[in-house]
Coordinates of C-alpha atoms and ligand atoms in Angstrom, one line a residue:
M1 CA 31.6 -23.0 -4.0
A2 CA 30.7 -19.5 -2.7
I3 CA 32.9 -17.8 -0.2
V4 CA 31.5 -17.9 3.2
N5 CA 32.2 -15.2 5.5
D6 CA 32.0 -15.1 9.3
E7 CA 28.5 -15.0 10.8
V8 CA 27.0 -11.8 12.0
D9 CA 23.8 -10.9 14.2
A10 CA 22.7 -8.4 11.5
V11 CA 23.4 -7.8 7.9
V12 CA 22.2 -4.5 6.4
V13 CA 21.9 -4.3 3.0
G14 CA 22.6 -0.8 1.5
L15 CA 24.3 2.1 3.3
G16 CA 21.8 4.9 2.7
W17 CA 19.6 6.5 5.2
S18 CA 17.7 3.6 6.5
G19 CA 20.7 1.5 6.4
S20 CA 22.9 4.0 8.2
I21 CA 20.1 4.6 11.0
M22 CA 19.5 0.6 11.4
A23 CA 23.1 -0.1 11.5
M24 CA 23.9 2.5 14.2
E25 CA 20.8 1.4 16.6
L26 CA 21.7 -2.1 16.1
A27 CA 25.7 -1.3 17.1
R28 CA 24.3 0.9 19.9
A29 CA 22.7 -2.3 21.3
G30 CA 25.8 -4.2 21.3
L31 CA 25.0 -6.4 18.3
K32 CA 27.6 -7.7 15.7
V33 CA 26.7 -5.7 12.6
R34 CA 27.7 -5.8 9.1
A35 CA 26.7 -3.7 6.2
L36 CA 27.0 -4.6 2.4
E37 CA 27.0 -1.6 0.1
R38 CA 26.9 -2.2 -3.7
G39 CA 28.6 1.1 -4.5
E40 CA 32.2 2.6 -3.4
D41 CA 33.0 4.2 0.0
Q42 CA 32.3 7.9 -0.1
S43 CA 32.9 10.4 2.7
S44 CA 31.9 13.9 3.0
E45 CA 35.9 15.0 2.6
D46 CA 35.8 13.4 -0.9
F47 CA 33.5 16.4 -1.9
A48 CA 34.6 19.2 0.3
Y49 CA 35.8 22.5 -0.9
P50 CA 37.7 23.3 -2.8
K51 CA 36.4 20.4 -5.0
P52 CA 34.1 22.0 -7.8
A53 CA 30.3 21.9 -7.7
D54 CA 30.4 20.9 -11.3
Q55 CA 26.9 21.3 -12.6
Y56 CA 27.5 19.2 -15.9
G57 CA 28.9 16.1 -14.1
Y58 CA 26.5 15.9 -11.0
D59 CA 23.5 17.3 -12.5
K60 CA 23.5 16.0 -15.9
Q61 CA 25.6 13.3 -16.0
Y62 CA 24.7 12.1 -12.8
K63 CA 28.0 11.2 -11.6
I64 CA 27.2 9.9 -8.2
F65 CA 24.1 8.0 -9.0
A66 CA 23.5 4.4 -9.6
K67 CA 24.6 3.8 -13.1
P68 CA 21.5 2.6 -15.1
K69 CA 23.5 -0.5 -16.6
S70 CA 23.6 -1.9 -13.2
A71 CA 20.6 -0.6 -11.4
A72 CA 17.7 -0.2 -14.5
V73 CA 14.1 -0.9 -13.8
T74 CA 11.7 -1.6 -16.9
V75 CA 8.6 0.5 -16.9
R76 CA 5.3 0.5 -18.8
H77 CA 1.9 1.8 -18.5
T78 CA -0.5 -1.2 -18.4
T79 CA -0.1 -5.0 -18.5
D80 CA -0.8 -4.8 -22.0
D81 CA 2.2 -3.1 -23.0
N82 CA 6.0 -4.2 -23.2
A83 CA 7.9 -2.7 -20.5
L84 CA 11.5 -1.3 -21.4
P85 CA 14.4 -0.4 -19.4
T86 CA 15.7 2.9 -18.1
R87 CA 18.8 3.3 -20.2
Q88 CA 19.3 6.9 -18.5
W89 CA 17.5 8.2 -15.5
G90 CA 14.6 10.3 -15.8
S91 CA 11.6 10.9 -13.5
F92 CA 13.6 9.6 -10.5
C93 CA 17.2 8.9 -10.1
P94 CA 18.3 6.3 -7.3
G95 CA 21.7 6.9 -5.4
N96 CA 24.5 4.8 -5.0
G97 CA 27.4 4.0 -2.6
V98 CA 28.0 5.0 0.8
G99 CA 25.5 7.4 1.7
G100 CA 22.8 6.2 -0.9
A101 CA 20.6 9.1 -2.2
G102 CA 21.2 10.8 1.1
L103 CA 24.2 12.2 -0.2
H104 CA 22.7 14.2 -2.5
W105 CA 19.0 14.8 -1.8
T106 CA 17.5 18.1 -1.6
A107 CA 16.9 17.9 2.1
V108 CA 13.4 19.5 2.2
M109 CA 12.4 17.4 5.3
L110 CA 8.7 17.2 6.9
R111 CA 6.6 15.1 8.4
P112 CA 3.5 13.3 6.8
T113 CA 0.4 14.7 8.9
P114 CA -2.0 12.5 11.0
T115 CA -4.7 12.3 8.2
D116 CA -2.2 11.0 6.0
L117 CA -1.2 7.8 8.3
K118 CA -5.2 7.3 8.3
L119 CA -5.8 8.3 4.8
K120 CA -8.3 5.0 4.5
T121 CA -10.0 5.9 7.5
Y122 CA -10.3 9.4 6.2
A123 CA -11.6 8.7 2.8
D124 CA -14.3 6.0 4.4
E125 CA -15.4 9.1 6.6
T126 CA -15.3 11.8 3.9
Y127 CA -16.5 10.4 1.1
A128 CA -19.6 9.1 -0.5
P129 CA -19.6 5.1 -1.2
G130 CA -18.7 4.9 -5.2
Q131 CA -17.4 8.6 -5.2
L132 CA -13.5 7.5 -5.4
Q133 CA -12.5 5.5 -8.2
E134 CA -13.2 1.7 -7.7
D135 CA -9.5 0.6 -8.4
M136 CA -8.1 2.8 -5.4
Q137 CA -6.3 0.7 -2.8
V138 CA -5.5 3.1 -0.3
Q139 CA -4.4 1.9 3.2
D140 CA -4.1 3.0 6.8
F141 CA -0.5 2.9 7.9
P142 CA -0.6 0.6 10.9
V143 CA 1.0 3.2 12.8
T144 CA -0.4 6.1 15.0
W145 CA 0.6 9.7 15.4
D146 CA 1.4 9.0 19.1
E147 CA 3.6 6.2 18.3
M148 CA 5.4 7.8 15.5
E149 CA 6.1 11.2 17.1
K150 CA 9.1 10.5 19.3
H151 CA 10.7 8.8 16.2
F152 CA 10.2 12.0 14.1
D153 CA 11.6 14.1 16.9
F154 CA 14.5 12.1 17.4
F155 CA 15.6 11.8 13.5
E156 CA 15.0 15.7 13.1
K157 CA 17.4 16.0 16.0
V158 CA 20.0 13.8 14.2
C159 CA 19.6 15.7 11.2
G160 CA 19.5 19.3 12.7
Q161 CA 16.3 19.9 11.1
S162 CA 15.8 23.8 10.5
G163 CA 12.3 25.3 10.5
T164 CA 9.4 27.1 11.8
T165 CA 7.1 25.1 14.5
G166 CA 3.4 25.1 13.7
N167 CA 1.8 23.0 16.3
L168 CA 3.8 22.4 19.7
N169 CA 1.7 19.8 22.2
G170 CA -1.4 20.9 20.3
E171 CA -1.1 24.9 20.7
I172 CA -0.7 26.3 17.3
Q173 CA 2.3 28.3 16.9
P174 CA 2.5 31.9 14.7
G175 CA 4.5 31.2 11.3
G176 CA 4.2 27.6 11.3
D177 CA 2.1 25.0 9.5
P178 CA -1.1 25.1 11.4
F179 CA -2.1 21.7 9.8
E180 CA 0.9 19.8 11.4
G181 CA 0.5 17.1 13.9
P182 CA 1.6 18.0 17.1
R183 CA 5.1 18.1 18.1
S184 CA 6.8 17.4 21.3
N185 CA 9.5 19.7 20.7
P186 CA 9.9 23.0 18.2
Y187 CA 12.3 22.4 15.4
P188 CA 15.7 22.0 16.3
L189 CA 16.7 25.0 14.4
P190 CA 15.2 28.0 13.2
A191 CA 14.4 28.2 9.5
L192 CA 16.7 29.1 6.8
E193 CA 16.5 32.6 5.6
D194 CA 13.9 33.8 3.0
T195 CA 15.2 34.7 -0.5
L196 CA 12.8 37.1 -2.3
N197 CA 10.7 34.4 -4.1
C198 CA 10.3 33.4 -0.7
S199 CA 9.0 36.6 1.0
M200 CA 6.8 37.4 -2.2
F201 CA 5.2 34.1 -2.1
R202 CA 4.9 34.4 1.6
E203 CA 3.1 37.5 1.2
Q204 CA 1.0 36.6 -1.8
A205 CA -0.3 33.4 -0.1
T206 CA -1.1 34.9 3.3
K207 CA -3.0 37.6 1.6
M208 CA -5.4 34.7 -0.2
G209 CA -6.0 33.6 3.1
Y210 CA -3.3 30.6 3.1
H211 CA -0.9 29.7 5.7
P212 CA 2.6 29.6 4.2
F213 CA 5.8 28.7 6.3
S214 CA 9.3 28.2 5.4
N215 CA 10.3 24.8 4.0
P216 CA 11.3 22.4 6.9
S217 CA 15.1 21.6 5.8
A218 CA 17.8 19.3 6.6
N219 CA 20.3 21.6 5.4
V220 CA 21.1 23.1 8.7
S221 CA 20.4 27.1 9.6
Q222 CA 23.1 27.3 12.0
A223 CA 25.9 25.0 13.7
W224 CA 24.4 21.9 15.5
T225 CA 26.0 18.8 17.3
N226 CA 23.5 16.0 17.0
P227 CA 22.4 12.9 19.7
Y228 CA 25.4 10.9 18.0
G229 CA 28.0 13.9 18.8
Q230 CA 28.2 14.9 14.9
N231 CA 28.8 18.1 14.3
I232 CA 27.1 20.0 11.4
A233 CA 28.3 23.2 10.1
P234 CA 25.7 26.2 9.1
C235 CA 24.9 26.1 5.3
N236 CA 26.3 28.7 3.2
Y237 CA 23.7 28.9 0.6
C238 CA 26.3 27.6 -1.9
G239 CA 23.6 26.8 -4.6
F240 CA 24.5 23.5 -5.7
C241 CA 22.6 21.2 -3.6
S242 CA 19.9 19.2 -4.9
K243 CA 21.8 16.4 -6.7
Y244 CA 25.2 17.4 -5.5
P245 CA 27.2 16.4 -2.1
C246 CA 27.6 18.9 0.3
L247 CA 30.8 21.0 -0.2
N248 CA 30.4 22.3 3.6
Y249 CA 29.4 19.7 5.9
S250 CA 26.0 21.5 6.0
K251 CA 23.5 19.1 4.7
A252 CA 22.3 16.2 6.6
S253 CA 23.4 13.0 5.0
P254 CA 24.3 9.4 6.6
Q255 CA 27.9 10.9 6.3
T256 CA 27.5 14.0 8.2
T257 CA 25.2 13.0 11.1
I258 CA 25.6 9.0 11.4
L259 CA 28.6 7.3 10.0
D260 CA 31.6 8.8 11.5
A261 CA 29.9 7.8 14.9
L262 CA 28.9 4.6 13.7
K263 CA 32.2 3.6 12.4
L264 CA 33.6 4.1 16.3
H265 CA 31.8 0.7 16.9
K266 CA 34.2 -2.2 17.0
N267 CA 31.1 -4.1 16.5
F268 CA 30.3 -2.7 13.1
D269 CA 32.1 -3.1 9.6
Y270 CA 30.9 -2.5 6.0
K271 CA 32.1 -3.8 2.6
T272 CA 31.7 -1.5 -0.5
N273 CA 31.4 -3.0 -4.0
A274 CA 29.2 -5.7 -2.6
E275 CA 26.2 -6.2 -4.2
V276 CA 23.3 -8.5 -2.7
V277 CA 21.7 -10.6 -5.1
R278 CA 19.4 -12.7 -2.8
V279 CA 18.4 -13.5 0.7
D280 CA 19.0 -17.1 1.4
L281 CA 16.3 -18.9 3.2
H282 CA 16.2 -22.1 5.6
D283 CA 14.4 -25.1 3.9
D284 CA 11.1 -24.1 5.6
K285 CA 11.2 -20.6 4.2
K286 CA 10.2 -19.2 7.5
T287 CA 13.5 -17.7 8.4
A288 CA 16.7 -16.3 6.3
K289 CA 19.9 -17.7 7.1
G290 CA 22.1 -14.5 5.5
V291 CA 22.5 -13.1 2.2
T292 CA 24.5 -13.6 -1.0
Y293 CA 26.5 -10.9 -2.6
V294 CA 28.9 -10.5 -5.4
N295 CA 32.1 -8.9 -4.6
E296 CA 34.2 -6.6 -6.5
N297 CA 35.9 -9.3 -8.0
G298 CA 33.0 -11.0 -9.3
E299 CA 32.9 -13.6 -6.9
E300 CA 29.8 -15.0 -5.2
V301 CA 30.0 -14.7 -1.1
F302 CA 27.6 -16.1 1.3
Q303 CA 27.2 -14.0 4.3
P304 CA 25.4 -15.7 7.0
A305 CA 23.4 -13.5 9.8
K306 CA 20.8 -14.0 12.0
M307 CA 18.9 -11.0 11.0
V308 CA 18.5 -9.5 7.8
F309 CA 17.6 -5.9 6.7
L310 CA 16.7 -4.8 3.3
C311 CA 17.9 -1.0 3.3
S312 CA 18.6 -1.1 -0.7
F313 CA 16.0 1.8 -1.6
Q314 CA 12.3 1.1 -2.5
F315 CA 12.7 -0.6 -5.9
Q316 CA 15.5 -2.6 -4.9
N317 CA 13.8 -3.7 -1.8
V318 CA 10.9 -5.2 -3.7
R319 CA 13.2 -6.6 -6.3
L320 CA 15.3 -8.5 -3.7
M321 CA 12.2 -9.7 -1.9
L322 CA 10.6 -11.0 -5.1
L323 CA 14.1 -12.6 -6.2
S324 CA 14.3 -14.5 -2.7
G325 CA 10.8 -15.9 -2.7
I326 CA 10.0 -14.1 0.6
G327 CA 6.2 -13.2 0.5
Q328 CA 3.7 -14.3 -2.3
P329 CA 4.2 -12.0 -5.6
Y330 CA 1.0 -9.6 -6.2
N331 CA -0.9 -10.6 -8.9
P332 CA -3.0 -7.5 -10.3
M333 CA -5.7 -9.9 -12.2
T334 CA -6.9 -11.7 -9.1
G335 CA -5.8 -8.8 -6.5
E336 CA -4.2 -11.7 -4.7
G337 CA -0.2 -11.4 -3.4
V338 CA 1.5 -8.6 -1.9
V339 CA 4.9 -8.1 -2.8
G340 CA 4.7 -5.5 -5.5
R341 CA 1.3 -4.5 -4.5
N342 CA 0.6 -0.7 -4.3
Y343 CA 3.6 0.9 -6.2
A344 CA 3.0 4.9 -6.3
F345 CA 4.8 7.8 -7.2
L346 CA 4.1 11.5 -7.2
S347 CA 3.6 14.3 -9.8
N348 CA 4.8 17.9 -9.7
G349 CA 4.3 20.9 -12.0
G350 CA 3.9 24.6 -11.6
V351 CA 4.0 28.1 -12.7
T352 CA 7.0 29.8 -13.8
M353 CA 7.0 33.8 -13.5
F354 CA 9.3 36.2 -14.9
F355 CA 9.8 39.8 -13.5
K356 CA 11.8 42.1 -15.5
D357 CA 12.4 44.2 -12.5
K358 CA 13.2 41.6 -10.0
E359 CA 16.4 40.0 -9.3
F360 CA 16.3 36.6 -7.6
N361 CA 19.8 36.0 -7.3
P362 CA 19.2 31.9 -7.8
F363 CA 22.6 31.1 -7.1
A364 CA 22.6 32.2 -3.3
T365 CA 20.6 29.6 -2.0
A366 CA 20.3 26.1 -0.2
G367 CA 18.8 23.0 -1.7
A368 CA 15.6 23.1 0.5
T369 CA 15.3 26.9 0.4
G370 CA 11.5 27.9 0.0
V371 CA 8.0 28.5 1.6
M372 CA 5.2 26.4 1.2
F373 CA 1.7 25.8 2.4
N374 CA -0.3 22.6 3.1
D375 CA -4.0 24.0 3.0
V376 CA -4.5 21.8 0.2
S377 CA -4.0 18.5 1.9
P378 CA -6.5 15.8 2.8
R379 CA -7.5 16.7 6.2
P380 CA -11.0 17.2 8.2
G381 CA -12.3 20.5 6.9
F382 CA -10.5 20.4 3.5
E383 CA -13.7 20.5 1.2
D384 CA -12.5 20.9 -2.2
G385 CA -11.5 17.2 -2.4
V386 CA -15.2 16.1 -2.0
K387 CA -16.5 19.2 -4.3
Y388 CA -13.8 18.3 -7.3
G389 CA -13.8 14.4 -6.6
F390 CA -10.5 13.8 -5.8
L391 CA -8.6 12.4 -2.8
G392 CA -5.4 13.7 -2.1
G393 CA -3.6 17.2 -2.0
A394 CA -0.3 18.8 -2.4
K395 CA 2.2 21.1 -0.8
I396 CA 2.2 24.2 -2.8
H397 CA 5.4 26.0 -2.4
S398 CA 7.9 28.6 -4.0
S399 CA 11.2 27.1 -3.7
Q400 CA 14.5 28.0 -5.4
S401 CA 16.9 25.2 -5.0
N402 CA 19.7 26.4 -7.2
G403 CA 20.6 28.9 -9.9
N404 CA 22.2 26.2 -12.5
P405 CA 22.7 27.7 -15.6
I406 CA 22.2 24.8 -17.6
G407 CA 18.4 24.2 -18.0
T408 CA 17.6 27.7 -16.3
A409 CA 13.8 28.7 -16.9
L410 CA 13.4 31.4 -19.8
P411 CA 10.5 32.2 -21.5
K412 CA 8.9 30.1 -24.1
D413 CA 9.7 32.2 -27.0
V414 CA 13.7 32.2 -26.2
P415 CA 15.2 29.6 -28.4
G416 CA 16.8 26.6 -26.9
W417 CA 20.4 27.3 -28.2
G418 CA 22.6 29.8 -30.3
M419 CA 22.3 33.5 -30.2
G420 CA 18.9 33.7 -29.2
W421 CA 19.4 31.4 -26.3
K422 CA 22.5 33.6 -25.2
Q423 CA 20.2 37.0 -25.6
G424 CA 17.5 35.3 -23.7
M425 CA 20.0 34.3 -20.8
R426 CA 21.2 38.0 -20.6
D427 CA 17.5 39.1 -20.2
W428 CA 16.1 36.9 -18.2
Y429 CA 18.8 35.0 -15.9
G430 CA 17.9 35.5 -12.3
H431 CA 14.6 37.1 -13.0
S432 CA 12.1 34.2 -12.7
M433 CA 10.6 32.5 -9.7
K434 CA 8.3 29.7 -9.7
I435 CA 5.1 28.1 -7.9
S436 CA 5.4 24.5 -7.8
I437 CA 3.4 21.5 -6.2
T438 CA 4.1 18.2 -4.8
T439 CA 1.5 15.9 -4.7
T440 CA -0.1 12.9 -3.5
C441 CA -0.1 9.9 -5.2
M442 CA -3.0 7.0 -4.4
S443 CA -2.5 3.5 -5.0
Y444 CA -4.2 1.3 -7.6
R445 CA -5.0 -2.5 -8.3
G446 CA -3.1 -1.7 -11.6
N447 CA -0.2 0.2 -10.4
Y448 CA 2.6 -2.3 -9.2
M449 CA 6.0 -4.0 -9.4
D450 CA 7.2 -7.5 -10.2
L451 CA 10.2 -9.0 -12.0
D452 CA 10.5 -8.3 -15.6
P453 CA 10.4 -11.6 -17.8
T454 CA 12.9 -10.4 -20.5
Y455 CA 15.7 -7.8 -19.3
T456 CA 18.0 -8.8 -16.8
D457 CA 20.7 -6.8 -15.1
H458 CA 24.6 -6.8 -15.4
L459 CA 24.6 -10.1 -13.0
G460 CA 22.3 -11.8 -15.2
N461 CA 19.3 -11.3 -12.8
P462 CA 15.6 -10.1 -13.7
M463 CA 15.3 -6.2 -13.5
A464 CA 12.4 -5.0 -11.7
R465 CA 9.2 -4.0 -13.7
I466 CA 7.3 -1.0 -13.0
T467 CA 3.6 -0.7 -14.0
F468 CA 2.6 2.4 -13.8
D469 CA 0.4 5.2 -15.1
W470 CA -1.7 8.2 -13.9
K471 CA -5.4 7.8 -13.0
E472 CA -8.4 9.9 -13.2
N473 CA -7.9 10.7 -9.5
E474 CA -4.7 12.2 -9.8
L475 CA -5.3 14.1 -13.0
K476 CA -8.3 15.6 -11.6
L477 CA -6.2 16.7 -8.7
Q478 CA -3.7 18.2 -11.5
Q479 CA -6.4 20.4 -13.2
Y480 CA -7.5 21.8 -9.8
L481 CA -3.9 22.6 -8.4
K482 CA -3.4 24.5 -12.0
E483 CA -6.4 26.6 -11.5
L484 CA -5.0 27.4 -7.9
C485 CA -1.3 28.0 -8.7
N486 CA -2.3 30.3 -11.7
N487 CA -4.7 32.3 -9.6
I488 CA -1.7 33.1 -7.2
A489 CA 0.4 33.9 -10.0
R490 CA -1.9 35.9 -11.6
E491 CA -2.2 38.2 -8.6
M492 CA 1.6 38.6 -8.4
G493 CA 1.6 40.3 -11.4
P494 CA 4.6 38.9 -13.6
D495 CA 5.5 40.3 -17.0
I496 CA 5.4 36.8 -18.5
S497 CA 4.5 33.3 -17.2
H498 CA 3.8 30.0 -18.3
D499 CA 2.5 26.8 -16.6
S500 CA 3.0 22.8 -16.9
F501 CA 0.6 20.6 -15.4
L502 CA -0.5 17.2 -16.4
K503 CA -3.2 17.4 -18.8
P504 CA -6.6 15.2 -18.0
D505 CA -5.2 12.7 -20.9
S506 CA -1.9 12.7 -19.3
H507 CA 0.1 9.4 -19.3
Y508 CA 3.4 9.0 -17.0
D509 CA 6.3 10.3 -18.8
M510 CA 9.7 8.6 -17.6
R511 CA 11.7 11.1 -18.9
P512 CA 11.3 14.4 -17.2
Y513 CA 12.8 14.4 -13.8
V514 CA 9.8 14.4 -11.0
S515 CA 11.6 13.5 -7.5
T516 CA 13.1 10.2 -6.1
H517 CA 9.9 9.7 -4.2
N518 CA 9.0 6.0 -5.4
V519 CA 7.0 4.1 -2.7
G520 CA 5.2 1.3 -1.9
G521 CA 5.4 -2.5 -3.3
A522 CA 6.5 -4.1 0.0
V523 CA 3.7 -2.0 2.0
M524 CA 3.3 -1.8 5.8
G525 CA -0.1 -3.2 7.3
D526 CA -2.3 -4.9 9.6
D527 CA -3.6 -7.5 7.3
P528 CA -1.1 -10.2 5.6
K529 CA -3.3 -10.4 2.6
T530 CA -3.0 -6.5 1.5
S531 CA 0.7 -5.8 3.2
A532 CA 3.9 -7.4 2.9
L533 CA 5.1 -6.2 6.3
N534 CA 4.1 -5.7 9.8
K535 CA 4.2 -2.3 11.6
Y536 CA 7.8 -2.9 12.6
L537 CA 8.6 -3.4 8.8
Q538 CA 8.9 -7.2 9.4
S539 CA 8.2 -9.5 6.6
W540 CA 5.0 -11.3 7.8
D541 CA 6.4 -14.5 6.4
V542 CA 10.0 -14.5 7.0
H543 CA 10.3 -13.2 10.7
N544 CA 14.1 -12.4 10.6
V545 CA 13.8 -10.1 7.6
F546 CA 12.8 -6.6 7.9
V547 CA 12.4 -3.8 5.1
P548 CA 12.8 -0.4 6.2
G549 CA 12.4 2.2 3.1
G550 CA 9.9 4.1 1.1
N551 CA 8.3 0.8 0.0
A552 CA 6.5 0.6 3.1
F553 CA 4.2 3.4 2.2
P554 CA 0.6 2.0 1.3
Q555 CA 0.4 5.2 -1.0
N556 CA 2.3 8.6 -1.0
F557 CA 1.5 11.7 1.0
Q558 CA 2.3 15.1 -0.2
A559 CA 5.2 15.5 1.9
N560 CA 8.9 14.1 1.0
P561 CA 9.3 10.8 2.2
T562 CA 12.3 10.6 4.2
D563 CA 11.5 12.1 7.7
M564 CA 9.0 8.9 7.5
I565 CA 11.6 6.8 6.1
G566 CA 14.0 7.5 8.7
A567 CA 11.3 7.5 11.7
L568 CA 9.7 4.4 10.8
T569 CA 13.3 2.9 10.7
Y570 CA 13.9 4.1 14.1
H571 CA 10.5 2.8 15.4
A572 CA 11.2 -0.7 14.1
A573 CA 14.9 -0.7 15.6
E574 CA 13.5 0.4 18.9
T575 CA 11.2 -2.9 18.9
I576 CA 13.9 -5.1 17.4
V577 CA 16.3 -4.3 20.2
K578 CA 13.8 -4.0 22.8
D579 CA 11.9 -7.2 21.9
Y580 CA 12.9 -9.3 18.8
I581 CA 16.7 -10.1 19.6
K582 CA 15.6 -11.6 23.1
N583 CA 12.5 -13.6 21.6
P584 CA 13.0 -13.9 17.8
G585 CA 9.7 -14.5 16.1
P586 CA 6.8 -12.6 14.5
L587 CA 6.2 -9.3 16.3
V588 CA 2.6 -9.4 15.6
Q589 CA 0.3 -12.3 15.3
A590 CA -1.7 -12.0 12.1
Ligands
FAD601 C1 18.1 14.4 -6.0 C2 17.4 13.8 -5.2 C3 16.6 14.9 -4.2 C4 15.9 14.3 -3.1 N1 15.5 15.2 -2.4 C5 14.5 15.0 -1.2 C6 14.2 15.8 -0.5 O1 14.3 17.1 -0.6 N2 13.2 15.3 0.7 C7 13.1 13.8 0.7 O2 12.2 13.7 2.0 N3 13.7 13.0 0.2 C8 14.7 13.5 -0.9 N4 14.9 12.2 -1.8 C9 14.5 11.2 -1.5 C10 15.7 10.3 -0.3 O3 17.1 10.5 -1.0 C11 15.5 9.1 -0.3 O4 13.8 9.0 0.4 C12 16.0 8.3 0.9 O5 17.7 8.4 0.4 C13 15.9 7.0 0.8 O6 16.6 6.2 1.8 P1 16.9 5.0 1.8 O7 17.7 4.4 2.7 O8 15.9 3.9 1.4 O9 17.6 4.5 0.1 P2 18.9 4.9 0.1 O10 19.3 6.3 0.9 O11 19.1 5.4 -1.5 O12 20.2 4.1 0.2 C14 20.2 2.8 -0.5 C15 21.5 2.2 -0.5 O13 21.4 1.0 -0.9 C16 22.5 0.5 -1.9 N5 22.0 -0.7 -2.6 C17 21.1 -0.9 -3.8 N6 20.7 -2.1 -4.1 C18 22.0 -2.7 -3.4 C19 22.2 -4.1 -3.4 N7 21.7 -5.1 -4.0 N8 23.4 -4.6 -2.7 C20 23.9 -3.6 -1.6 N9 23.3 -2.6 -1.8 C21 22.5 -1.9 -2.2 C22 22.4 1.6 -3.0 O14 23.7 2.0 -3.7 C23 22.5 2.9 -1.8 O15 23.6 3.1 -1.3 C24 15.8 12.6 -3.0 C25 16.3 11.9 -3.7 C26 17.0 12.4 -4.7 C27 17.8 11.2 -5.6
SF4_602 S1 23.4 24.8 -0.3 FE1 23.9 24.3 1.9 S2 24.0 22.4 2.6 FE2 23.4 22.6 0.3 S3 25.4 21.8 -0.6 FE3 25.4 24.2 -0.2 S4 26.1 24.6 1.9 FE4 25.7 22.5 1.6

């Protein structure tokens, strides 16, 4: 017989970015809220100076990430392959514990464009019938720019986002991104300082007619007090940021921006080492009665709740829906069902350039330091997509997120170990910079998620299975970007350069790190036949279950996802507080 807790108004599963935002907004509305987090409690103080930023521990041994033994997924390229479990993290690495991946993200924080939100409409208007891959399943987000703008604006104020405004109420501003959607307010704080690679890239990109701007960042450039009254300190460019918790209270994270204020609400509490294993439904399967979790003693506990919020990161959200029987599982053979549909990821690549006479001081930098341009993005007026036959684009950037000695870029002829490596480090450490891409990734009929029939997790429940491979569209985009980045690099005149891009016949490789930007699988939409959630992230099938996270994206845009994840969570929270709690039921009639 399971232990039974007292009932709450809202149970929030996972206390990362989306869980913290949702819990805060519901607690502010006076609801009794309980968060259940599978990992440990973690506060900013746990990692503050003089604690060391130990590269081996954080970056190589993933000491604050989810352990594969408890959070693994299985991966395969096609339905003909056997999926194998991730025994160590590679192309993505999910977070764990209070703060989730928000504790150790890089904090490049930018919005999608208005076209990204309406990609299907754009594709239909821009490409000739039959020009795009037949199995592509792109969809519009069911929200408009105007609906979302105030939520981006608020979340960016919560984070003390730092950057240069490009479009203020429709007026293009100097130095910013001219292709961004109209903002109602400037960035809360000015951009981070340029490092040498930034100014070199900015100059070259401008010369070639592109429109570079500083990477929008949630490593805050100046002291900031956010709308919840939390104070964030200016970043000191410590050089140990991406994959590290901040030692200086300067990176926007659930800890630095929300949690201390949230804990002041007496109607909020949270439990750690509480791993949710399913959402429990009433007999009619139309509403949830709560969730079951396993506590630190290995006991099953039932948590009754009037509303359930799955905020456990993209693939755990999809998995919990499948384990709980919420929504019809997707079948790639028939195209029917929605849970698991449209899993997408992103690809990266770039050109590394070595300059004998330049000293880049890579150790003095913030995680998000860099300069990017957005000229190569789907939008009216971008013609190369049609010309080269791909849908999508990339942000092209020169970022310098760290100067970590292990894994530092060296010319290809330098050996990977021994005396030769030591000499290579002496000759080249600090003399390289990179031009990189962060790409879109479309959704396809055959890229999806389901429950693995063979492998189970440490509690005996099926792992999530990801079936995913690169498609012709993404590989064409990579060849186009390869040429574009090499053109810029050539003009910059390095002593040595080498590139790394996907080849026309590449397959998805789970081993090298790309980014933890997994999306889709429980997407939002206007039609319950092609989406698991409505525009308020509410399950079409079980109306008191809401699922914020990257899972809601119908495909991946070229911006990093967290600004959109946060804004969507605020968008849903607003309507839940305003309408749902007074009148529980479907917020959108199908
Ligand atoms: C190294 C790294 C760098 C990144 N850099 C960027 C960047 O520069 N820009 C950007 O936009 N994004 C970046 N991201 C991605 C960003 O961190 C995520 O988009 C964001 O954290 C997602 O928020 P979330 O709330 O969905 O998940 P998370 O913040 O990961 O929170 C999910 C929480 O749920 C908990 N959980 C999972 N399963 C269960 C369960 N069954 N029961 C209870 N709790 C559970 C987890 O432990 C975790 O705490 C980066 C990620 C990583 C790892
Ligand atoms: S670079 Fe700045 S934000 Fe990042 S960990 Fe260091 S001090 Fe914190």
